Amino acid sequence: MRVGPWKELVQLNLAGGMNQYRSNAKTYTHTHTNFYLDMTLTATYHRWMLAFGLETHYDRLFGETLTVGENTHYLML
């Protein structure tokens, strides 16, 4: 998706979703729902580029073990 009157200069990308994990065994049943978002904002001008990104954590469920990711962000010039 492109944003604003500066269509050739600024770009915003958004992606998100939901993962649902179900783990069933003889002695337990677990469910986990994870919402996530990836966002990137990029601005370009001549030979310069400025980028900012944000990614929310991404969790995973394996059996009875929940692995939790980290939120990340970055700024590039």
Backbone as a chain_set.jsonl record, in Angstrom:
{"seq": "MRVGPWKELVQLNLAGGMNQYRSNAKTYTHTHTNFYLDMTLTATYHRWMLAFGLETHYDRLFGETLTVGENTHYLML", "coords": {"N": [[0.841, -1.162, 0.0], [0.642, 2.157, -0.882], [1.328, 5.426, 0.437], [0.058, 8.74, 1.03], [0.656, 12.016, -0.627], [3.129, 11.832, -1.722], [3.813, 9.708, -3.566], [5.907, 8.442, -4.904], [7.918, 8.666, -3.082], [7.377, 7.82, -0.41], [6.579, 4.816, 1.23], [4.428, 2.482, 2.714], [4.25, -0.601, 4.237], [2.208, -3.163, 5.351], [1.606, -6.104, 7.132], [-0.087, -8.805, 8.552], [-1.468, -11.206, 10.844], [-2.895, -14.264, 12.154], [-2.069, -17.005, 14.147], [-3.023, -20.204, 15.173], [-2.514, -22.64, 17.531], [-2.851, -26.051, 18.343], [-2.476, -28.58, 20.635], [-2.642, -31.877, 21.33], [-2.727, -34.634, 23.52], [-2.547, -37.747, 25.364], [-2.71, -37.062, 28.062], [-3.027, -34.307, 28.192], [-4.355, -31.229, 26.826], [-3.72, -28.487, 24.877], [-4.147, -25.134, 23.783], [-3.205, -22.338, 21.798], [-3.276, -19.011, 20.758], [-1.933, -16.74, 18.492], [-1.383, -13.46, 17.59], [0.046, -11.445, 15.056], [2.121, -8.8, 13.652], [3.67, -7.142, 10.988], [5.416, -4.324, 10.016], [6.595, -1.896, 7.757], [8.097, 1.151, 6.997], [9.145, 3.149, 4.456], [11.186, 5.666, 3.064], [12.337, 7.398, 0.259], [14.771, 9.405, -1.409], [16.346, 10.779, -4.013], [19.473, 9.418, -3.938], [19.243, 8.466, -1.386], [17.9, 6.536, 1.303], [15.555, 5.935, 3.813], [14.524, 3.797, 6.298], [12.145, 2.265, 8.43], [11.184, -0.269, 10.607], [8.934, -2.61, 12.171], [8.257, -5.459, 14.017], [6.111, -7.695, 15.521], [6.169, -10.106, 18.224], [6.483, -13.648, 17.639], [4.942, -16.461, 18.476], [5.306, -19.964, 19.312], [3.932, -23.211, 19.72], [4.889, -26.244, 20.965], [3.996, -29.34, 21.748], [3.861, -29.381, 25.151], [5.326, -27.12, 25.458], [5.781, -23.7, 25.198], [7.17, -21.497, 23.014], [8.361, -18.301, 23.03], [8.74, -15.537, 20.978], [10.575, -12.489, 20.175], [9.82, -8.957, 20.196], [10.764, -6.883, 17.539], [12.487, -4.06, 16.187], [13.688, -1.693, 13.803], [15.892, 0.786, 12.369], [17.031, 2.239, 9.502], [19.452, 3.905, 7.487]], "CA": [[0.0, 0.0, 0.0], [1.404, 3.404, -0.912], [0.689, 6.409, 1.301], [0.302, 10.172, 0.913], [0.846, 12.629, -1.937], [4.49, 11.555, -2.172], [3.7, 8.298, -3.932], [7.197, 7.897, -5.305], [8.882, 8.872, -2.004], [7.042, 7.143, 0.842], [5.829, 3.572, 1.078], [4.099, 1.811, 3.969], [3.847, -1.993, 4.038], [1.649, -3.791, 6.541], [1.198, -7.507, 7.024], [-0.421, -9.337, 9.867], [-2.23, -12.44, 10.806], [-3.148, -14.984, 13.385], [-1.753, -18.432, 14.17], [-3.62, -20.912, 16.297], [-1.867, -23.934, 17.746], [-3.553, -27.012, 19.196], [-1.621, -29.707, 20.981], [-3.44, -32.88, 22.043], [-2.074, -35.882, 23.897], [-3.397, -38.542, 26.255], [-2.878, -36.45, 29.386], [-3.196, -32.855, 28.153], [-4.811, -30.538, 25.62], [-3.352, -27.074, 24.961], [-4.359, -24.283, 22.613], [-2.556, -21.021, 21.899], [-3.548, -18.149, 19.616], [-0.914, -15.702, 18.388], [-1.589, -12.418, 16.583], [1.329, -10.823, 14.728], [2.09, -7.66, 12.744], [4.928, -6.685, 10.4], [5.217, -3.006, 9.424], [7.794, -1.244, 7.248], [7.904, 2.472, 6.425], [10.338, 3.466, 3.673], [11.195, 6.95, 2.36], [13.496, 7.523, -0.63], [14.983, 10.709, -2.028], [17.552, 10.662, -4.837], [20.229, 8.208, -3.601], [19.096, 8.199, 0.048], [16.737, 5.769, 1.717], [15.338, 5.824, 5.249], [13.548, 2.73, 6.53], [11.819, 1.918, 9.801], [10.37, -1.474, 10.639], [8.471, -3.119, 13.451], [7.701, -6.808, 13.939], [5.702, -8.19, 16.834], [6.7, -11.446, 18.515], [5.874, -14.791, 16.975], [4.995, -17.565, 19.433], [5.099, -21.317, 18.786], [3.592, -24.2, 20.735], [5.322, -27.604, 20.653], [3.605, -30.177, 22.888], [3.527, -28.553, 26.312], [6.303, -26.04, 25.525], [5.486, -22.489, 24.441], [8.366, -20.711, 22.699], [7.946, -16.922, 22.787], [9.723, -14.738, 20.257], [10.815, -11.125, 20.657], [9.457, -7.84, 19.345], [11.942, -6.262, 16.973], [12.32, -2.844, 15.399], [14.962, -1.253, 13.2], [15.947, 2.052, 11.666], [18.165, 2.184, 8.574], [19.69, 5.067, 6.647]], "C": [[0.895, 1.237, 0.0], [0.604, 4.494, -0.204], [1.031, 7.823, 0.862], [0.479, 10.688, -0.498], [2.23, 12.37, -2.511], [4.59, 10.094, -2.59], [5.02, 7.678, -4.346], [8.242, 7.996, -4.193], [8.633, 8.009, -0.778], [6.216, 5.892, 0.546], [5.634, 2.94, 2.447], [3.62, 0.408, 3.635], [3.384, -2.568, 5.369], [1.285, -5.234, 6.226], [0.918, -8.012, 8.427], [-1.202, -10.62, 9.727], [-2.408, -13.037, 12.183], [-2.753, -16.443, 13.178], [-2.445, -19.039, 15.379], [-3.015, -22.309, 16.36], [-2.728, -24.778, 18.67], [-2.641, -28.206, 19.402], [-2.433, -30.671, 21.844], [-2.598, -34.119, 22.315], [-3.012, -36.63, 24.847], [-3.695, -37.821, 27.56], [-3.062, -34.935, 29.361], [-3.764, -32.404, 26.81], [-4.486, -29.059, 25.809], [-3.722, -26.375, 23.655], [-3.666, -22.952, 22.869], [-2.853, -20.255, 20.616], [-2.553, -16.996, 19.635], [-1.287, -14.742, 17.261], [-0.24, -11.763, 16.31], [1.133, -9.714, 13.698], [3.51, -7.363, 12.278], [4.645, -5.37, 9.688], [6.562, -2.454, 8.971], [7.396, 0.087, 6.623], [9.209, 2.867, 5.746], [10.152, 4.813, 2.976], [12.471, 7.022, 1.52], [13.539, 8.917, -1.231], [16.338, 10.671, -2.707], [18.287, 9.364, -4.495], [20.114, 7.812, -2.129], [17.829, 7.406, 0.304], [16.712, 5.707, 3.247], [14.247, 4.779, 5.451], [13.388, 2.494, 8.027], [10.911, 0.695, 9.76], [10.047, -1.911, 12.045], [7.857, -4.49, 13.216], [7.338, -7.26, 15.348], [6.165, -9.633, 16.995], [5.846, -12.528, 17.864], [6.045, -15.992, 17.887], [4.757, -18.898, 18.725], [4.824, -22.268, 19.954], [3.992, -25.581, 20.227], [5.008, -28.476, 21.862], [3.137, -29.331, 24.046], [4.452, -27.353, 26.432], [5.895, -24.89, 24.611], [6.778, -21.705, 24.261], [7.913, -19.316, 22.295], [9.067, -16.177, 22.085], [9.863, -13.351, 20.869], [10.251, -10.109, 19.674], [10.746, -7.23, 18.805], [11.556, -4.987, 16.24], [13.686, -2.438, 14.88], [14.77, 0.082, 12.51], [17.198, 2.021, 10.803], [18.243, 3.488, 7.784], [20.612, 4.666, 5.524]], "O": [[1.813, 1.335, 0.814], [-0.626, 4.496, -0.234], [2.135, 8.089, 0.387], [0.458, 9.916, -1.457], [2.474, 12.665, -3.681], [5.372, 9.333, -2.02], [5.22, 6.48, -4.149], [9.343, 7.465, -4.341], [9.581, 7.517, -0.168], [5.292, 5.908, -0.267], [6.569, 2.873, 3.245], [2.693, 0.237, 2.843], [4.08, -2.471, 6.38], [0.722, -5.53, 5.173], [1.625, -7.668, 9.374], [-1.544, -11.052, 8.626], [-2.12, -12.424, 13.21], [-3.071, -17.039, 12.149], [-2.451, -18.462, 16.467], [-3.007, -23.051, 15.378], [-3.267, -24.281, 19.658], [-2.104, -28.767, 18.447], [-2.857, -30.326, 22.947], [-1.856, -34.587, 21.451], [-4.135, -36.191, 25.096], [-4.791, -37.944, 28.107], [-3.238, -34.33, 30.418], [-3.663, -33.105, 25.803], [-4.922, -28.445, 26.783], [-3.622, -26.951, 22.571], [-3.556, -22.501, 24.009], [-2.701, -20.789, 19.517], [-2.354, -16.354, 20.666], [-1.481, -15.159, 16.119], [0.539, -11.548, 17.239], [0.137, -9.679, 12.975], [4.441, -7.336, 13.082], [3.743, -5.296, 8.854], [7.55, -2.53, 9.702], [6.468, 0.147, 5.816], [10.258, 2.914, 6.388], [9.109, 5.077, 2.378], [13.561, 6.739, 2.018], [12.51, 9.526, -1.522], [17.366, 10.543, -2.042], [17.747, 8.289, -4.753], [20.821, 6.911, -1.678], [16.819, 7.575, -0.379], [17.734, 5.455, 3.884], [13.176, 4.865, 4.85], [14.356, 2.519, 8.787], [9.975, 0.638, 8.963], [10.782, -1.624, 12.99], [7.032, -4.661, 12.318], [8.167, -7.21, 16.258], [6.511, -10.297, 16.018], [4.662, -12.34, 17.584], [7.157, -16.492, 18.059], [4.101, -18.958, 17.685], [5.41, -22.141, 21.029], [3.504, -26.038, 19.193], [5.674, -28.368, 22.892], [2.125, -28.637, 23.941], [4.373, -26.626, 27.423], [5.69, -25.075, 23.411], [7.407, -21.298, 25.238], [7.166, -19.159, 21.329], [10.209, -16.184, 22.544], [9.334, -13.078, 21.946], [10.206, -10.359, 18.469], [11.717, -7.079, 19.546], [10.44, -4.855, 15.738], [14.714, -2.799, 15.454], [13.665, 0.461, 12.123], [18.3, 1.802, 11.308], [17.222, 4.091, 7.456], [20.955, 5.495, 4.681]]}, "num_chains": 1, "name": "protein.A"}
